[in-house]
Short mmCIF file of C-alpha atoms and ligand atoms in Angstrom, two decimals:
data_model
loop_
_atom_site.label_atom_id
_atom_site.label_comp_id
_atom_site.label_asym_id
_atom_site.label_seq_id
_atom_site.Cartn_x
_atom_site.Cartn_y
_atom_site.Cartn_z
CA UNK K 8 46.88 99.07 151.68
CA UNK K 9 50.10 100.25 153.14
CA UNK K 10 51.99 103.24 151.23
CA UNK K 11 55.60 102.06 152.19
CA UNK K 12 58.02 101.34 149.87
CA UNK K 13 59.03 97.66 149.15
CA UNK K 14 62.73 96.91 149.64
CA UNK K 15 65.27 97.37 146.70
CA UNK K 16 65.85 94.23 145.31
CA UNK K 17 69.50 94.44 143.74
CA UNK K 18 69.75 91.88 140.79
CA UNK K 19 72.05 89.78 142.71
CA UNK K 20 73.76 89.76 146.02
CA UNK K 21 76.51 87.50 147.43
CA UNK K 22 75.65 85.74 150.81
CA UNK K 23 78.36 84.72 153.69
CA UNK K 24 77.52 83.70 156.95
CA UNK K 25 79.50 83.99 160.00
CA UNK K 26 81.67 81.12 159.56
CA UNK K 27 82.76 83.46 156.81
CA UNK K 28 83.00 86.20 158.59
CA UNK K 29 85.05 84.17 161.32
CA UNK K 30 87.34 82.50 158.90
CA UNK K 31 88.62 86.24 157.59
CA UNK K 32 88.89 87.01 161.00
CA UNK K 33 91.18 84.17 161.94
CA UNK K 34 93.47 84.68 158.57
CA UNK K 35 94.03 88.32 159.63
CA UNK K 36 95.02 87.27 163.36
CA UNK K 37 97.51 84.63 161.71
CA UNK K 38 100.21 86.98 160.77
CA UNK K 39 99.99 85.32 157.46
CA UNK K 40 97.35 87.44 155.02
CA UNK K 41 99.07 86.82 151.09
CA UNK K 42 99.09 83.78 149.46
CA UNK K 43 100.04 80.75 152.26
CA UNK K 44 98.03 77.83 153.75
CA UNK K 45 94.68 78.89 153.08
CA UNK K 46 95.23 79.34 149.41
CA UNK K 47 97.24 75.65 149.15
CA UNK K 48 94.13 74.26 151.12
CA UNK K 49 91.72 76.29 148.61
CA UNK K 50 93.27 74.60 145.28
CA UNK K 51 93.39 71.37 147.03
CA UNK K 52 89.65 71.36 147.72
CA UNK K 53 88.98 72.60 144.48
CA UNK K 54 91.05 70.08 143.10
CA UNK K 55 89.51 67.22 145.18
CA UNK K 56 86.06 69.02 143.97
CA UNK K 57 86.93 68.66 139.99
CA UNK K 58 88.07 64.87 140.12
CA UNK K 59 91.50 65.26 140.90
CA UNK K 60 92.60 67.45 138.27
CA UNK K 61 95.27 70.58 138.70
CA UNK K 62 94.16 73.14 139.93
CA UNK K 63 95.49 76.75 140.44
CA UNK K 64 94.10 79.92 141.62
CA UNK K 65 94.21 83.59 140.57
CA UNK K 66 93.51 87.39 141.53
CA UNK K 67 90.42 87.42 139.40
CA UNK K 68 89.12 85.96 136.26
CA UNK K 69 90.43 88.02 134.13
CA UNK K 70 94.22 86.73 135.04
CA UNK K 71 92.87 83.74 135.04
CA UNK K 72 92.04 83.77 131.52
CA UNK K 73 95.24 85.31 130.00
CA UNK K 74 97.16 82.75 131.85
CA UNK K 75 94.82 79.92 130.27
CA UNK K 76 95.88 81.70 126.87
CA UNK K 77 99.40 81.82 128.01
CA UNK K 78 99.42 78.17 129.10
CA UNK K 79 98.33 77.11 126.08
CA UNK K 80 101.21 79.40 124.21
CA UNK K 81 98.98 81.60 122.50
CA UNK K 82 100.66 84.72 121.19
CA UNK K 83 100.44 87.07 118.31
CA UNK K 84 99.60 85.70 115.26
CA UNK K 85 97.04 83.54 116.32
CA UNK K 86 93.16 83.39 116.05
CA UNK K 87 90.72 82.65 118.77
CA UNK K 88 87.14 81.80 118.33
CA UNK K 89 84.81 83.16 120.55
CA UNK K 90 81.72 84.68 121.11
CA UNK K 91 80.47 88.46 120.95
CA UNK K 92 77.79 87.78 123.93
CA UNK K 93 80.27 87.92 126.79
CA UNK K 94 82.08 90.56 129.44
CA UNK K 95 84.53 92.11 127.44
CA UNK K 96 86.69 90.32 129.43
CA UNK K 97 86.89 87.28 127.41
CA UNK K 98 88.06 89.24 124.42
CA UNK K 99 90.06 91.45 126.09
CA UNK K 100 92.12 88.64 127.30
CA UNK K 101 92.62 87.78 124.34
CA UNK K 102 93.91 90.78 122.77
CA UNK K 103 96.11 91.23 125.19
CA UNK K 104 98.10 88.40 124.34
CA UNK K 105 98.36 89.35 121.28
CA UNK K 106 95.86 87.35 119.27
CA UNK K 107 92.77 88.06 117.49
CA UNK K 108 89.40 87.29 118.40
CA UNK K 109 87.09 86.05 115.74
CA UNK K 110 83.85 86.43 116.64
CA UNK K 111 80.89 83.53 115.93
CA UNK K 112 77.11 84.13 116.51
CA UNK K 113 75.16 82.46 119.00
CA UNK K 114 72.16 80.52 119.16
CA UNK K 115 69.20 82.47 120.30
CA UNK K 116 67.94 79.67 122.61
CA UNK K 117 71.01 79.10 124.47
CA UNK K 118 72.44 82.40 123.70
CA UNK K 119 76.10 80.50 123.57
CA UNK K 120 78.34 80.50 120.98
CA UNK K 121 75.97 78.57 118.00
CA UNK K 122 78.73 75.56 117.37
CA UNK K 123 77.28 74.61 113.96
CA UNK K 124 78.97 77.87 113.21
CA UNK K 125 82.14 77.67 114.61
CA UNK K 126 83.97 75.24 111.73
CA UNK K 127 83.33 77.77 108.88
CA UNK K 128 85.15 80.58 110.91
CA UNK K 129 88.72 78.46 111.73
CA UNK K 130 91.42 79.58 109.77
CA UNK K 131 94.98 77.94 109.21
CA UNK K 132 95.50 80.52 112.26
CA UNK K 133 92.99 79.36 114.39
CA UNK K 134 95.08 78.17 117.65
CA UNK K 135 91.41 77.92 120.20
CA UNK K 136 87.80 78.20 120.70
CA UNK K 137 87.15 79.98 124.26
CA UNK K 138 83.40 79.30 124.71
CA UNK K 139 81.83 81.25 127.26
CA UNK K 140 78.93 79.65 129.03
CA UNK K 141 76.39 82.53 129.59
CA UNK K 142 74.18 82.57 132.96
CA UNK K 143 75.76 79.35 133.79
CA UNK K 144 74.50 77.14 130.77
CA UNK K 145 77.37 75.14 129.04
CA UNK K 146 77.63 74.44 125.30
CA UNK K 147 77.15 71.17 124.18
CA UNK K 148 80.52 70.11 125.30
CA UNK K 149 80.24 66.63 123.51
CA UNK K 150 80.12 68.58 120.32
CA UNK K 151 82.32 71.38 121.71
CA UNK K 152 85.19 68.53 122.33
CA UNK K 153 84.34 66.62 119.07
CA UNK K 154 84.88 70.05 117.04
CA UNK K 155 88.11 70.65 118.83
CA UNK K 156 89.88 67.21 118.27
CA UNK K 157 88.82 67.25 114.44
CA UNK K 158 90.73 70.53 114.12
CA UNK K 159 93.60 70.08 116.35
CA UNK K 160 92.48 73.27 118.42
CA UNK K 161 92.89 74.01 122.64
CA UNK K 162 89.99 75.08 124.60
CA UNK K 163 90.02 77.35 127.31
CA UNK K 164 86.84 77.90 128.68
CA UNK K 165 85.12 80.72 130.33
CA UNK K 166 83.46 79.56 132.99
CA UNK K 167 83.74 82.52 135.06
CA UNK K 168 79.25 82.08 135.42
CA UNK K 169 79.74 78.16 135.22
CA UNK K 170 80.82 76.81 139.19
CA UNK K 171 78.68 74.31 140.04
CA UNK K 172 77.19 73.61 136.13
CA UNK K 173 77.15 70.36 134.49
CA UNK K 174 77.37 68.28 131.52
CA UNK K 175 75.50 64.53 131.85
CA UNK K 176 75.74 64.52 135.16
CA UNK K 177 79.80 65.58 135.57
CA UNK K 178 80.41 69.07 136.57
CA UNK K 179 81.86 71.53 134.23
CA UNK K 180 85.99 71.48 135.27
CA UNK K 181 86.15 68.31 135.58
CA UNK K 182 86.82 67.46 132.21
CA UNK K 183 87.77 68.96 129.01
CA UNK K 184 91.24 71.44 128.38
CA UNK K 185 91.69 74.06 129.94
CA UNK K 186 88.49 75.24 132.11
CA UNK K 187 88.67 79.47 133.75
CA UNK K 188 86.16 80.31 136.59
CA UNK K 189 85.77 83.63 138.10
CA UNK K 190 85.08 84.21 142.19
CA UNK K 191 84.74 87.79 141.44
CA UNK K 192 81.38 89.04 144.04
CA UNK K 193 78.59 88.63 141.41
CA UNK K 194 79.29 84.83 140.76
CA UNK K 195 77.84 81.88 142.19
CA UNK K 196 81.13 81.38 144.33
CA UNK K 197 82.78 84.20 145.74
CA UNK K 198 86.02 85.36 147.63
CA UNK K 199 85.36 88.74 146.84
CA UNK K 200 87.76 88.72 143.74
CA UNK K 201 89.74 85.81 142.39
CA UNK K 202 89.39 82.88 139.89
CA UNK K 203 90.87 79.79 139.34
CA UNK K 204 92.18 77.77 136.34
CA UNK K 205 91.86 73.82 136.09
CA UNK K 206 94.71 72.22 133.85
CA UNK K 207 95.77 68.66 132.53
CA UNK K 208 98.54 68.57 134.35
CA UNK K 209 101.53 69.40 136.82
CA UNK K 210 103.82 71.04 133.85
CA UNK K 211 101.19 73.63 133.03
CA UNK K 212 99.66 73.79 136.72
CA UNK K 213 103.98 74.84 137.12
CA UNK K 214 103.40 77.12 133.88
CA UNK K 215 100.55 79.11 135.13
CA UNK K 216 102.25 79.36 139.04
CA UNK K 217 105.06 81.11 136.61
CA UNK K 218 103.02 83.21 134.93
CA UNK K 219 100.80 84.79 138.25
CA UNK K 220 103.85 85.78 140.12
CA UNK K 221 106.66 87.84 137.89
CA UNK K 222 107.60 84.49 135.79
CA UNK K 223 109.26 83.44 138.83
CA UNK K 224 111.38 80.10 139.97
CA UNK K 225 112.67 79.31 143.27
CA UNK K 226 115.51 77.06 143.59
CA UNK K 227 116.94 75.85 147.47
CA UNK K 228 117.16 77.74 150.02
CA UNK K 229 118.21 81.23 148.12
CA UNK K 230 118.05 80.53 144.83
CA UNK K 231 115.96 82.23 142.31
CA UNK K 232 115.10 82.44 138.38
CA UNK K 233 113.18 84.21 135.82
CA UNK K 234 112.34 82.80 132.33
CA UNK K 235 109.09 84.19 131.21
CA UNK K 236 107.28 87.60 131.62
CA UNK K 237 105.01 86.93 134.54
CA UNK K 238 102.61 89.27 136.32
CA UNK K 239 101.29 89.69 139.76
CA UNK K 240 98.02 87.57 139.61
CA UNK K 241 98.28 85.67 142.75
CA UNK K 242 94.94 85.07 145.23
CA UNK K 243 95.55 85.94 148.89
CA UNK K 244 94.48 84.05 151.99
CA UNK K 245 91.75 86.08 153.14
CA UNK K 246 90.09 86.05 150.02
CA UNK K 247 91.08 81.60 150.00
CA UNK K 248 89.19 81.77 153.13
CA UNK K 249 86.30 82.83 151.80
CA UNK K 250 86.21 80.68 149.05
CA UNK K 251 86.45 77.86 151.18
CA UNK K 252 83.25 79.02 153.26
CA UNK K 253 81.76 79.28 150.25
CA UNK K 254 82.33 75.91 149.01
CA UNK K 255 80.32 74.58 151.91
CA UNK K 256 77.69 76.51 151.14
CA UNK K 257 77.25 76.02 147.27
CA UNK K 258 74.97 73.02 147.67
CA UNK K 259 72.06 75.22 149.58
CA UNK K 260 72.75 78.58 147.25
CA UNK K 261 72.27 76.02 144.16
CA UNK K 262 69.26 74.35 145.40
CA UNK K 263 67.72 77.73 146.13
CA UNK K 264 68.78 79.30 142.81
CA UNK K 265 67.42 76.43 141.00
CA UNK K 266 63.81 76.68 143.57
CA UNK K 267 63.53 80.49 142.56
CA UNK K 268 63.91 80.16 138.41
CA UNK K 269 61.25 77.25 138.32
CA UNK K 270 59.43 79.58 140.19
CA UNK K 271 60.23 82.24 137.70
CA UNK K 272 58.84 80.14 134.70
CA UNK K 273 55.60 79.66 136.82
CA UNK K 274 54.89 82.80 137.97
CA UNK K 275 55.83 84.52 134.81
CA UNK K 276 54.08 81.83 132.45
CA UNK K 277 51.03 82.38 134.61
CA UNK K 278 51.11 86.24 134.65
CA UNK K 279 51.75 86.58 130.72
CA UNK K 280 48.53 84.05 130.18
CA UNK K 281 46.40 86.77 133.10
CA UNK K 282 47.26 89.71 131.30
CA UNK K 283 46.27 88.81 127.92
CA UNK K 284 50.23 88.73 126.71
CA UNK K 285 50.34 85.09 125.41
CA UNK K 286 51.48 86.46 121.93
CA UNK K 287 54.15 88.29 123.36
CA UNK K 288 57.69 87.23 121.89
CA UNK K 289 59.41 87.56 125.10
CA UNK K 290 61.89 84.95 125.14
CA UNK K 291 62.75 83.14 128.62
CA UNK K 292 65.81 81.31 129.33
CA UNK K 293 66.44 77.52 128.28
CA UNK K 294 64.13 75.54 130.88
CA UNK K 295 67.39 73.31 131.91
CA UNK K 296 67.37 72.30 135.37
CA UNK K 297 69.68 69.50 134.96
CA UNK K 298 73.14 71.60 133.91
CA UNK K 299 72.40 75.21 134.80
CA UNK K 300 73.67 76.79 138.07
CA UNK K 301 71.15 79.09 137.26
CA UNK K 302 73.62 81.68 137.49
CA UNK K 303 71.19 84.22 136.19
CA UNK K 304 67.55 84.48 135.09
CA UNK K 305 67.46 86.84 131.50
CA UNK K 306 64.64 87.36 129.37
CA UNK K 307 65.42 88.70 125.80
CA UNK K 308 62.13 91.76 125.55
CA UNK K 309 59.96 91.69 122.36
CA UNK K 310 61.40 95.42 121.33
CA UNK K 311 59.70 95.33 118.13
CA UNK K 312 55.87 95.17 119.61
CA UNK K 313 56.64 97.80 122.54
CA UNK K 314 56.41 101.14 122.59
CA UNK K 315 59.40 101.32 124.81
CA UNK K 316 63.23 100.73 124.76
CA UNK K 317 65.29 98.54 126.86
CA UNK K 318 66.38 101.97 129.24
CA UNK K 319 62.46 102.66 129.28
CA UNK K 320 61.43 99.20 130.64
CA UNK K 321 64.71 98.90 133.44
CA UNK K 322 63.58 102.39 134.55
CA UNK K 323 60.24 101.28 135.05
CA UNK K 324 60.93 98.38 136.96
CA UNK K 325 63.62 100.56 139.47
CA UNK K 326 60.89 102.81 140.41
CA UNK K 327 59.03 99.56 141.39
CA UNK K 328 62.15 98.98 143.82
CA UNK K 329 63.19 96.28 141.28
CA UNK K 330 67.24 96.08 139.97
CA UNK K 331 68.13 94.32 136.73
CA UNK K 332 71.33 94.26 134.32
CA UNK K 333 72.29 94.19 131.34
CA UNK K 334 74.54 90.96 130.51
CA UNK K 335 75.91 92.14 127.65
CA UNK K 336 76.03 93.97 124.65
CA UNK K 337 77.91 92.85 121.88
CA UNK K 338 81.42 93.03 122.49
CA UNK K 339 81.85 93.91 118.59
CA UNK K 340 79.76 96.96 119.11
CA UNK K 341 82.17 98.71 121.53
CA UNK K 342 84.63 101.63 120.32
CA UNK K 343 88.08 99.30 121.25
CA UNK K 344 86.90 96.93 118.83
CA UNK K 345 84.95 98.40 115.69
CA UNK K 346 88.08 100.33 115.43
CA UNK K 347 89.99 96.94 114.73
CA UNK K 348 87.03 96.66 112.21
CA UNK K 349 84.61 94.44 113.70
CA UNK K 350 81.01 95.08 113.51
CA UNK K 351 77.91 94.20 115.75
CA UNK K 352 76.14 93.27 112.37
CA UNK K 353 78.75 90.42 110.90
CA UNK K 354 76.50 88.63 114.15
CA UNK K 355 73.08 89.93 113.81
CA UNK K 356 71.84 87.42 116.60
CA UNK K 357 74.30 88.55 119.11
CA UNK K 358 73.77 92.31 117.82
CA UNK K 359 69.74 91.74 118.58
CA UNK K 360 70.36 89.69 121.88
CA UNK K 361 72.74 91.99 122.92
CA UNK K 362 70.41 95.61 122.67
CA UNK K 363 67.45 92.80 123.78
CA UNK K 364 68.59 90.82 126.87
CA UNK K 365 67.84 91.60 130.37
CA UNK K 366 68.74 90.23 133.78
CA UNK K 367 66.04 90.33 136.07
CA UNK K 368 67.56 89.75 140.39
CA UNK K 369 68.00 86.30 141.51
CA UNK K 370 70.42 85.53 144.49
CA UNK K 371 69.97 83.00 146.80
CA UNK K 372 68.75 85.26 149.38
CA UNK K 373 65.44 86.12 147.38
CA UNK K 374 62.01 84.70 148.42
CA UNK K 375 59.65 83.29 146.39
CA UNK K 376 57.44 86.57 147.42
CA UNK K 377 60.21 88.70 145.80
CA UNK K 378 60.32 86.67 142.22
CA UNK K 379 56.64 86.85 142.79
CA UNK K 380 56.98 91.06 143.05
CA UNK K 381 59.31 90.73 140.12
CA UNK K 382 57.04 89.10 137.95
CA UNK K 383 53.86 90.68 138.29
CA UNK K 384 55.79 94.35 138.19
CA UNK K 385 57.58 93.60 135.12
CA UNK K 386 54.20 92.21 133.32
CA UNK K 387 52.67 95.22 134.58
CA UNK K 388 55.12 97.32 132.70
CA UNK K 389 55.56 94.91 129.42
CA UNK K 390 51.26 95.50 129.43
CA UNK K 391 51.98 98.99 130.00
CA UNK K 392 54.04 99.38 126.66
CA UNK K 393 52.25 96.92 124.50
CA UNK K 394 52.41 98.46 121.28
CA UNK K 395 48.18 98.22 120.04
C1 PLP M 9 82.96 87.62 135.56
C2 PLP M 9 83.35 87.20 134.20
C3 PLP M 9 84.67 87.26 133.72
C4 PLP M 9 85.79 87.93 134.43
O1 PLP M 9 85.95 87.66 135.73
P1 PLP M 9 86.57 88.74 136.74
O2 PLP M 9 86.75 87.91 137.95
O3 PLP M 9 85.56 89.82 136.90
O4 PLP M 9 87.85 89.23 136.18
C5 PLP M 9 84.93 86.76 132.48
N1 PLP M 9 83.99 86.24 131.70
C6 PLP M 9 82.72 86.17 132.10
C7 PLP M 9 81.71 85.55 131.19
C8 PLP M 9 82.35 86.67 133.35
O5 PLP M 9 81.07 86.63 133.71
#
């Protein structure tokens, strides 16, 4: 037996090859490094990639969403629906804009936003529902749509985990309102930082150019004009460069991400059955290999028959040279937002998911060997701190 450590295995990892490395290189000999060409041939591939449809990119996902809410002209006054199981981003954005989130629970087998739920929470104020599709899995976006058209209502959706999901067999940007991804380095697409926005059409694709850069028109040679309050949101080359490298790579990274959570199921399946755990409640991801990007593997741990907390069990598994996350706690839980009075209880499934929910490593990088090492550590330790 050898005594050496196994390698750290971070719980994700973003990949580029040298044609990545190349590209940046060539964008920083250019002379031109801000936004230019390579972002203009970045939103025309994307746009080429979601059917044709506007699209416009952004510093990071976060700008991306406000200007989604700002597209859509939603201000103070106005509610959005959403859900607490998210990066605070997603609310965030939405305060500030100066609307209010309303919070829905979520379903614990998707671990979405539970859409059955969402009609009994819309107000005479309710302007939006900004679903957030976590680890990559979209709603039901038939029902999602359906919901939204009864009640007059925009979407904006978070897809900042979503690039490269679909829905029947049509990829999730290519249809629907307004749809928000995120490049930032964790996702399944990456130029470093950034995010881009798909819209309906050429006024709001104009709208949202507005918005990233100081509320800014050009006109002729020397003219200029300012008519909204814009920020300074834009997406530079470099990081356009990336994303373009990326692009031709998101076919093998999906594949392989896809390869290593069916191989997750079957390792873990097989372990639980070994080591006597078959009544375990852990609860594994929805086994959907048809719209997932797979954008991460999360179990939800079976607190109430161990002996150990969530900080217990992660601990455990870094001493086996094993990194996982936590994706998230309830947004209503944090200090920002029970001061505005909401509470992690009003959405006791989210509040339970939330202090339950785990992300275990899965990049396209991995081996099967590593989800292998995974598995069989993180039985080991859910064995160790079966409660008798
Ligand atoms: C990453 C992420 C965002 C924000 O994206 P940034 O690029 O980090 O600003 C928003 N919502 C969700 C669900 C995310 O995962």
């Amino acid at each position: 037996m050898s005594n050496s450590t196994p390698e750290f295995i971070p719980f994700t990892r973003p990949s580029f090859n040298q044609e990545t490395i190349d590209a940046v290189s060539e964008v920083l000999r250019s002379g031109w490094v801000t936004s230019g060409p390579k972002l203009a041939e970045f939103e025309s591939t994307l746009s080429k990639y979601f059917g044709d449809r506007p699209v416009r990119c952004f510093a990071n996902g976060t700008a991306t969403m406000k200007i989604a809410l700002q597209v859509a002209g939603i201000g103070a006054g106005d509610e959005v629906i959403t859900t607490p199981i998210s990066w605070v981003a997603t609310s965030n954005v939405i305060l500030s804009v100066g609307a209010k989130p309303v919070f829905v629970d979520i379903d614990p087998i998707t671990r979405n936003i539970d859409l059955n739920k969402v009609s009994a929470a819309i107000t005479p104020k309710t302007r939006a529902i900004m679903p957030v599709y976590l680890a990559g899995l979209p709603v039901n976006m038939d029902q999602l749509y359906t919901l939204a058209k009864e009640h007059k209502l925009r979407v904006i959706e978070d897809a900042a985990q979503a690039f490269g999901s679909q829905w029947k067999g049509k990829k999730i940007g290519s249809f629907g309102d307004l749809v928000s991804f995120s490049f930032q380095a964790n996702k399944n697409l990456t130029t470093i930082e950034g995010g881009c926005l798909v819209l309906n059409n050429t006024d709001e694709a104009k709208l949202a150019e507005k918005f990233r850069l100081q509320g800014l028109t050009r006109q002729g040679m020397d003219g200029m004009d300012v008519d909204v309050l814009g920020g300074k949101d834009n997406l530079t080359d470099v990081n356009a460069a990336i994303g373009l490298e990326q692009l031709k790579q998101l076919p093998t990274y999906q594949a392989r991400r896809t390869a290593l959570a069916r191989r997750y199921f079957e390792v873990m399946r097989r372990e639980l059955k070994a080591a006597g755990l078959e009544d375990l409640k852990l609860e594994l991801p929805a086994e959907n290999f048809t719209d997932s990007n797979w954008h991460m593997f999360q179990v939800v741990l079976p607190l109430a028959q161990l002996n150990a907390d969530r900080a217990q069990i992660m601990t455990d598994l870094k001493e086996l040279g094993i990194g996982t996350g936590v994706h998230y706690p309830a947004i209503t839980g944090f200090t920002l937002y029970k001061n505005q009075g909401y509470k992690p209880t009003d959405t006791p499934i989210a509040e339970r998911i939330g202090r339950s929910i785990l992300t275990l490593p899965l990049f396209p990088a991995m081996s099967d060997e590593d989800v292998d090492r995974i598995t069989k550590g993180f039985v080991g330790i859910l064995q160790k701190h079966r409660k008798n």
